[in-house]
Amino acid sequence: MSKLMISITHAQDNTDKATVGFVVANASVASGIETVIFLSTEGVNLCQTGYSDDIHEDGFAPLKQLMDDFVEVGGTIWVCSPCFKKRNLDENNLVDGAVIVGGAKAVEFLTTGGSSITY
């Protein structure tokens, strides 16, 4: 089975990249590909409930809808632990499907046949 990791490093600082990352992730998982979103640097903010509620790039579905759709069809959202901690985010406020992981998890995914795209 094919595996794809989509690394999203942006949130409200570049809503276009954050949105397109989830658009591609939804296309990937809908194609039967094991798909993981890896949120790092500023992108980790997307893991917080309510953060993406007002992000809506013209021409795309609202980001919250894209995120919800991704999880509903079996996508996985990994959140970079050091990035999360650096920003003092709340573990009790994670969006559905988000799991805090260390970098070793991403490395394992990629070294066992996964490809990666970064937004």
Backbone as a printed PyTorch tensor [residue, N CA C, xyz], in Angstrom:
tensor([[[  0.8340,  -1.1830,   0.0000],
         [  0.0000,   0.0000,   0.0000],
         [  0.8790,   1.2460,   0.0000]],

        [[  0.5020,   2.2320,  -0.7780],
         [  1.2170,   3.5040,  -0.8120],
         [  0.9760,   4.2750,   0.4750]],

        [[  1.9600,   5.1040,   0.8400],
         [  1.8740,   5.9140,   2.0550],
         [  2.3190,   7.3310,   1.7170]],

        [[  1.5670,   8.3140,   2.2020],
         [  1.9130,   9.7080,   1.9600],
         [  1.7810,  10.5090,   3.2440]],

        [[  2.8430,  11.2500,   3.5660],
         [  2.8160,  12.1900,   4.6850],
         [  2.7710,  13.5930,   4.0980]],

        [[  1.8070,  14.3670,   4.5580],
         [  1.7130,  15.7580,   4.1420],
         [  2.0830,  16.5990,   5.3570]],

        [[  3.2070,  17.2620,   5.2440],
         [  3.7090,  18.0910,   6.3200],
         [  3.1740,  19.5050,   6.1390]],

        [[  2.4530,  19.9850,   7.1320],
         [  1.9020,  21.3400,   7.0830],
         [  2.5990,  22.1710,   8.1550]],

        [[  3.3060,  23.1890,   7.6900],
         [  4.1070,  24.0260,   8.5840],
         [  3.5070,  25.4150,   8.7760]],

        [[  2.3110,  25.6230,   8.2480],
         [  1.6660,  26.9310,   8.3360],
         [  0.2610,  26.7960,   8.8900]],

        [[ -0.2470,  27.9120,   9.3980],
         [ -1.6210,  27.9840,   9.9110],
         [ -2.1660,  29.3540,   9.5000]],

        [[ -2.4720,  30.2220,  10.4580],
         [ -2.9880,  31.5390,  10.0960],
         [ -1.9220,  32.4310,   9.4670]],

        [[ -0.6580,  32.0520,   9.5860],
         [  0.4040,  32.8340,   8.9440],
         [  0.4280,  32.6260,   7.4320]],

        [[ -0.1770,  31.5540,   6.9330],
         [ -0.3100,  31.3140,   5.4890],
         [ -1.4570,  30.3210,   5.3060]],

        [[ -2.6580,  30.8500,   5.3230],
         [ -3.8530,  30.0070,   5.2850],
         [ -4.0020,  29.2670,   3.9590]],

        [[ -3.4260,  29.8140,   2.9010],
         [ -3.4700,  29.1400,   1.6020],
         [ -2.7230,  27.8100,   1.6680]],

        [[ -1.5170,  27.8210,   2.2060],
         [ -0.7360,  26.5800,   2.3130],
         [ -1.3960,  25.5840,   3.2630]],

        [[ -1.9340,  26.0690,   4.3690],
         [ -2.6020,  25.1650,   5.3080],
         [ -3.8020,  24.5020,   4.6440]],

        [[ -4.5690,  25.2830,   3.8940],
         [ -5.7520,  24.7600,   3.2220],
         [ -5.3890,  23.7700,   2.1320]],

        [[ -4.4560,  24.1360,   1.2790],
         [ -4.0740,  23.2580,   0.1700],
         [ -3.4970,  21.9440,   0.6960]],

        [[ -2.7760,  21.9880,   1.8000],
         [ -2.2710,  20.7540,   2.4000],
         [ -3.3860,  19.7860,   2.7250]],

        [[ -4.4730,  20.2930,   3.2890],
         [ -5.6020,  19.4210,   3.6200],
         [ -6.4010,  19.0210,   2.3840]],

        [[ -6.4460,  19.8620,   1.3570],
         [ -7.0990,  19.4760,   0.0990],
         [ -6.3720,  18.2730,  -0.4960]],

        [[ -5.0550,  18.3380,  -0.5500],
         [ -4.2610,  17.2380,  -1.1010],
         [ -4.3940,  15.9950,  -0.2220]],

        [[ -4.4090,  16.1850,   1.0750],
         [ -4.5670,  15.0530,   1.9940],
         [ -5.8970,  14.3330,   1.7780]],

        [[ -6.9510,  15.1100,   1.5780],
         [ -8.2550,  14.4950,   1.3190],
         [ -8.2600,  13.7300,   0.0090]],

        [[ -7.6290,  14.2670,  -1.0150],
         [ -7.5470,  13.5610,  -2.2920],
         [ -6.7620,  12.2650,  -2.1410]],

        [[ -5.6940,  12.3160,  -1.3580],
         [ -4.8520,  11.1500,  -1.1440],
         [ -5.6010,  10.0350,  -0.4250]],

        [[ -6.2120,  10.3700,   0.6970],
         [ -6.9170,   9.3440,   1.4760],
         [ -8.1180,   8.8000,   0.6980]],

        [[ -8.7650,   9.6520,  -0.0930],
         [ -9.8950,   9.1900,  -0.9170],
         [ -9.4470,   8.2270,  -2.0070]],

        [[ -8.1670,   8.2810,  -2.3470],
         [ -7.6010,   7.3850,  -3.3540],
         [ -7.1180,   6.0670,  -2.7610]],

        [[ -7.3610,   5.8740,  -1.4740],
         [ -6.9700,   4.6280,  -0.8260],
         [ -5.5390,   4.5980,  -0.3420]],

        [[ -4.9010,   5.7400,  -0.2960],
         [ -3.5130,   5.8280,   0.1570],
         [ -3.4980,   6.0810,   1.6630]],

        [[ -2.6470,   5.3500,   2.3780],
         [ -2.4750,   5.6220,   3.8050],
         [ -1.8980,   7.0330,   3.9280]],

        [[ -2.6600,   7.9260,   4.5390],
         [ -2.2950,   9.3390,   4.5400],
         [ -2.2150,   9.8840,   5.9590]],

        [[ -1.1140,  10.5820,   6.2160],
         [ -0.8650,  11.2030,   7.5090],
         [ -0.5710,  12.6790,   7.2770]],

        [[ -1.1930,  13.5290,   8.0760],
         [ -0.8270,  14.9460,   8.1360],
         [  0.1470,  15.0740,   9.2960]],

        [[  1.2740,  15.7470,   9.0690],
         [  2.2230,  16.0300,  10.1470],
         [  2.2550,  17.5360,  10.3350]],

        [[  1.6990,  18.0090,  11.4500],
         [  1.6830,  19.4330,  11.7560],
         [  2.9450,  19.7890,  12.5360]],

        [[  3.7050,  20.7580,  12.0210],
         [  4.9030,  21.2000,  12.7230],
         [  5.0320,  22.7210,  12.6300]],

        [[  5.9890,  23.2580,  13.3190],
         [  6.2140,  24.7020,  13.4500],
         [  4.8700,  25.4080,  13.6260]],

        [[  4.5580,  26.4320,  12.8460],
         [  3.3010,  27.1640,  13.0250],
         [  2.0620,  26.2940,  12.7590]],

        [[  2.2330,  25.2530,  11.9650],
         [  1.1190,  24.3750,  11.6330],
         [  0.4910,  23.6900,  12.8300]],

        [[  1.2390,  23.5250,  13.9320],
         [  0.6740,  22.8470,  15.1010],
         [ -0.5350,  23.5800,  15.6720]],

        [[ -0.6430,  24.8650,  15.4080],
         [ -1.8070,  25.6140,  15.9110],
         [ -3.1070,  25.0410,  15.3820]],

        [[ -3.0660,  24.3990,  14.2200],
         [ -4.2730,  23.8150,  13.6340],
         [ -4.8490,  22.6860,  14.4770]],

        [[ -4.0670,  22.1500,  15.3980],
         [ -4.5490,  21.0370,  16.2170],
         [ -5.4750,  21.4900,  17.3320]],

        [[ -5.6130,  22.7720,  17.5330],
         [ -6.4290,  23.2840,  18.6280],
         [ -7.8690,  23.5500,  18.1890]],

        [[ -8.8160,  22.9950,  18.9250],
         [-10.2300,  23.1660,  18.6280],
         [-10.5640,  24.6550,  18.5200]],

        [[-11.2410,  25.0210,  17.4430],
         [-11.6670,  26.3940,  17.2280],
         [-10.7060,  27.2390,  16.4180]],

        [[ -9.4290,  26.8400,  16.3620],
         [ -8.4190,  27.6550,  15.6810],
         [ -8.7110,  27.8260,  14.1910]],

        [[ -9.1600,  26.7770,  13.5410],
         [ -9.3580,  26.8300,  12.0840],
         [-10.7740,  27.2510,  11.6830]],

        [[-11.6250,  27.5330,  12.6550],
         [-13.0390,  27.7970,  12.3720],
         [-13.2720,  28.9290,  11.3720]],

        [[-12.4540,  29.9560,  11.3800],
         [-12.6590,  31.1220,  10.5200],
         [-11.7340,  31.1540,   9.3040]],

        [[-11.0260,  30.0660,   9.0350],
         [-10.1200,  30.0320,   7.8830],
         [-10.8690,  29.4750,   6.6830]],

        [[-10.9980,  30.3050,   5.6560],
         [-11.7150,  29.8900,   4.4460],
         [-11.1090,  30.6090,   3.2440]],

        [[-10.2550,  29.9110,   2.5360],
         [ -9.6350,  30.4340,   1.3210],
         [-10.6310,  30.3860,   0.1630]],

        [[-10.6890,  31.4560,  -0.6250],
         [-11.5600,  31.4740,  -1.8070],
         [-11.2560,  30.2880,  -2.7100]],

        [[-12.3050,  29.6500,  -3.1930],
         [-12.1530,  28.5310,  -4.1150],
         [-12.0330,  27.1710,  -3.4550]],

        [[-11.9820,  27.1590,  -2.1190],
         [-11.8370,  25.9010,  -1.3810],
         [-12.9190,  25.8040,  -0.3200]],

        [[-13.1570,  24.5970,   0.1490],
         [-14.0390,  24.4080,   1.3000],
         [-13.3670,  25.0430,   2.5210]],

        [[-14.1350,  25.4050,   3.5380],
         [-13.5320,  25.9250,   4.7680],
         [-12.5460,  24.9090,   5.3610]],

        [[-11.4700,  25.4100,   5.9510],
         [-10.4310,  24.5290,   6.4790],
         [-10.9830,  23.5710,   7.5340]],

        [[-11.8340,  24.0300,   8.4100],
         [-12.3910,  23.1300,   9.4300],
         [-13.1170,  21.9540,   8.7800]],

        [[-13.8590,  22.2170,   7.7270],
         [-14.5560,  21.1380,   7.0180],
         [-13.5560,  20.1700,   6.3950]],

        [[-12.5060,  20.6910,   5.7860],
         [-11.4740,  19.8380,   5.1850],
         [-10.8130,  18.9530,   6.2440]],

        [[-10.5470,  19.5310,   7.3990],
         [ -9.9380,  18.7690,   8.4860],
         [-10.8850,  17.6860,   8.9930]],

        [[-12.1350,  18.0460,   9.2160],
         [-13.1240,  17.0680,   9.6900],
         [-13.3130,  15.9390,   8.6780]],

        [[-13.4120,  16.3040,   7.3990],
         [-13.5810,  15.2980,   6.3430],
         [-12.4030,  14.3300,   6.3170]],

        [[-11.2000,  14.8650,   6.4650],
         [ -9.9850,  14.0490,   6.4320],
         [-10.0160,  12.9810,   7.5290]],

        [[-10.3610,  13.3830,   8.7200],
         [-10.4030,  12.4380,   9.8470],
         [-11.5460,  11.4440,   9.6740]],

        [[-12.6810,  11.9080,   9.1930],
         [-13.8530,  11.0320,   9.0270],
         [-13.5970,   9.8800,   8.0620]],

        [[-12.7490,  10.0960,   7.0590],
         [-12.4910,   9.0360,   6.0800],
         [-11.2170,   8.2460,   6.3910]],

        [[-10.6810,   8.4310,   7.5850],
         [ -9.5750,   7.5890,   8.0110],
         [ -8.2090,   8.2250,   8.0060]],

        [[ -8.1290,   9.5180,   7.7460],
         [ -6.8340,  10.2000,   7.7930],
         [ -6.3580,  10.3750,   9.2250]],

        [[ -5.0590,  10.5130,   9.3840],
         [ -4.4440,  10.6600,  10.6930],
         [ -3.7340,  12.0090,  10.7660]],

        [[ -3.8810,  12.6970,  11.8990],
         [ -3.1950,  13.9770,  12.1190],
         [ -2.1860,  13.7930,  13.2480]],

        [[ -0.9170,  13.9440,  12.8940],
         [  0.1480,  13.9060,  13.8970],
         [  0.5890,  15.3250,  14.1870]],

        [[  0.8490,  15.6000,  15.4600],
         [  1.2590,  16.9210,  15.9090],
         [  2.6630,  16.8040,  16.5060]],

        [[  3.5940,  17.5830,  15.9800],
         [  4.9810,  17.5760,  16.4570],
         [  5.0390,  17.9770,  17.9330]],

        [[  5.5050,  17.0590,  18.7640],
         [  5.5400,  17.2840,  20.2030],
         [  6.3770,  18.5050,  20.6100]],

        [[  7.6310,  18.6370,  20.1480],
         [  8.4070,  19.8170,  20.5640],
         [  7.7820,  21.1350,  20.0870]],

        [[  7.2010,  21.1370,  18.8930],
         [  6.5490,  22.3480,  18.3690],
         [  5.3310,  22.7040,  19.2150]],

        [[  4.5870,  21.6760,  19.6070],
         [  3.4000,  21.8310,  20.4480],
         [  3.7910,  22.4360,  21.7950]],

        [[  4.8110,  21.8510,  22.4000],
         [  5.2540,  22.3120,  23.7210],
         [  5.8080,  23.7290,  23.6650]],

        [[  6.5500,  24.0440,  22.6190],
         [  7.1340,  25.3830,  22.4780],
         [  6.0580,  26.4620,  22.5020]],

        [[  4.8930,  26.1390,  21.9430],
         [  3.8030,  27.1160,  21.8340],
         [  2.8240,  27.0380,  23.0050]],

        [[  3.1320,  26.2140,  23.9940],
         [  2.2980,  26.0890,  25.2010],
         [  0.8320,  25.8220,  24.8660]],

        [[  0.6040,  24.9150,  23.9170],
         [ -0.7570,  24.5810,  23.5170],
         [ -1.3810,  23.6150,  24.5300]],

        [[ -2.6910,  23.4360,  24.4330],
         [ -3.4540,  22.6770,  25.4160],
         [ -3.7850,  21.2770,  24.9000]],

        [[ -3.2470,  20.2500,  25.5650],
         [ -3.5210,  18.8640,  25.1720],
         [ -4.9960,  18.5100,  25.2960]],

        [[ -5.7200,  19.2170,  26.1400],
         [ -7.1450,  18.9580,  26.3260],
         [ -8.0040,  19.6310,  25.2630]],

        [[ -7.3640,  20.3420,  24.3310],
         [ -8.0860,  21.0960,  23.3070],
         [ -7.7420,  20.6050,  21.8980]],

        [[ -7.3070,  19.3510,  21.7760],
         [ -6.9480,  18.7990,  20.4670],
         [ -8.1940,  18.5470,  19.6200]],

        [[ -8.0850,  18.8180,  18.3200],
         [ -9.1720,  18.4820,  17.3980],
         [ -9.2820,  16.9630,  17.3070]],

        [[-10.4410,  16.4870,  16.8740],
         [-10.6360,  15.0510,  16.6880],
         [ -9.5760,  14.5110,  15.7350]],

        [[ -9.0240,  13.3740,  16.0730],
         [ -8.0640,  12.7110,  15.2130],
         [ -6.6260,  13.1420,  15.3970]],

        [[ -6.3720,  14.1620,  16.2140],
         [ -5.0010,  14.6460,  16.4140],
         [ -4.3100,  13.8710,  17.5260]],

        [[ -3.0500,  13.5170,  17.2570],
         [ -2.2340,  12.7840,  18.2160],
         [ -0.8690,  13.4580,  18.2780]],

        [[ -0.3880,  13.7340,  19.4670],
         [  0.9320,  14.3400,  19.6310],
         [  1.9730,  13.2340,  19.5090]],

        [[  2.9620,  13.4520,  18.6250],
         [  4.0010,  12.4480,  18.3880],
         [  5.3750,  13.1220,  18.3340]],

        [[  6.3830,  12.3140,  18.5230],
         [  7.7490,  12.7930,  18.3630],
         [  8.2000,  12.6400,  16.9270]],

        [[  9.3020,  13.2500,  16.6140],
         [  9.8560,  13.1850,  15.2640],
         [ 10.1750,  11.7720,  14.8170]],

        [[ 10.4760,  10.8880,  15.7630],
         [ 10.7970,   9.5080,  15.4110],
         [  9.6410,   8.8250,  14.6930]],

        [[  8.4150,   9.2010,  15.0300],
         [  7.2250,   8.6180,  14.3830],
         [  7.2070,   8.9930,  12.9010]],

        [[  7.5090,  10.2420,  12.5980],
         [  7.5620,  10.6890,  11.2020],
         [  8.6890,   9.9910,  10.4550]],

        [[  9.8290,   9.8670,  11.0960],
         [ 10.9730,   9.1930,  10.4680],
         [ 10.6260,   7.7390,  10.1690]],

        [[  9.9940,   7.0660,  11.1090],
         [  9.6030,   5.6710,  10.8970],
         [  8.6610,   5.5460,   9.7020]],

        [[  7.6760,   6.4290,   9.6130],
         [  6.7150,   6.4100,   8.5180],
         [  7.4260,   6.5760,   7.1770]],

        [[  8.3460,   7.5160,   7.1230],
         [  9.0360,   7.8020,   5.8630],
         [ 10.0410,   6.7240,   5.4830]],

        [[ 10.6750,   6.1230,   6.4560],
         [ 11.6860,   5.1040,   6.1470],
         [ 11.0930,   3.7260,   5.8980]],

        [[  9.7820,   3.6180,   6.0630],
         [  9.1150,   2.3460,   5.7530],
         [  8.2470,   2.4870,   4.5040]],

        [[  8.6620,   3.3540,   3.6090],
         [  8.0060,   3.4470,   2.3030],
         [  7.1300,   4.6560,   2.0750]],

        [[  7.0720,   5.5720,   3.0210],
         [  6.2470,   6.7650,   2.8530],
         [  6.9490,   7.8470,   2.0720]],

        [[  6.1540,   8.5870,   1.3220],
         [  6.6500,   9.7840,   0.6310],
         [  6.1200,  10.9900,   1.3730]],

        [[  6.6760,  12.1740,   1.0680],
         [  6.2680,  13.3710,   1.7860],
         [  6.1510,  14.5760,   0.8620]],

        [[  5.1670,  15.4230,   1.1680],
         [  4.9830,  16.7260,   0.5470],
         [  4.8820,  17.7270,   1.6860]],

        [[  5.4410,  18.9120,   1.5070],
         [  5.3830,  19.9210,   2.5540],
         [  4.6880,  21.1800,   2.0730]],

        [[  3.8010,  21.7070,   2.9130],
         [  3.1190,  22.9750,   2.6520],
         [  3.3820,  23.9220,   3.8000]]])
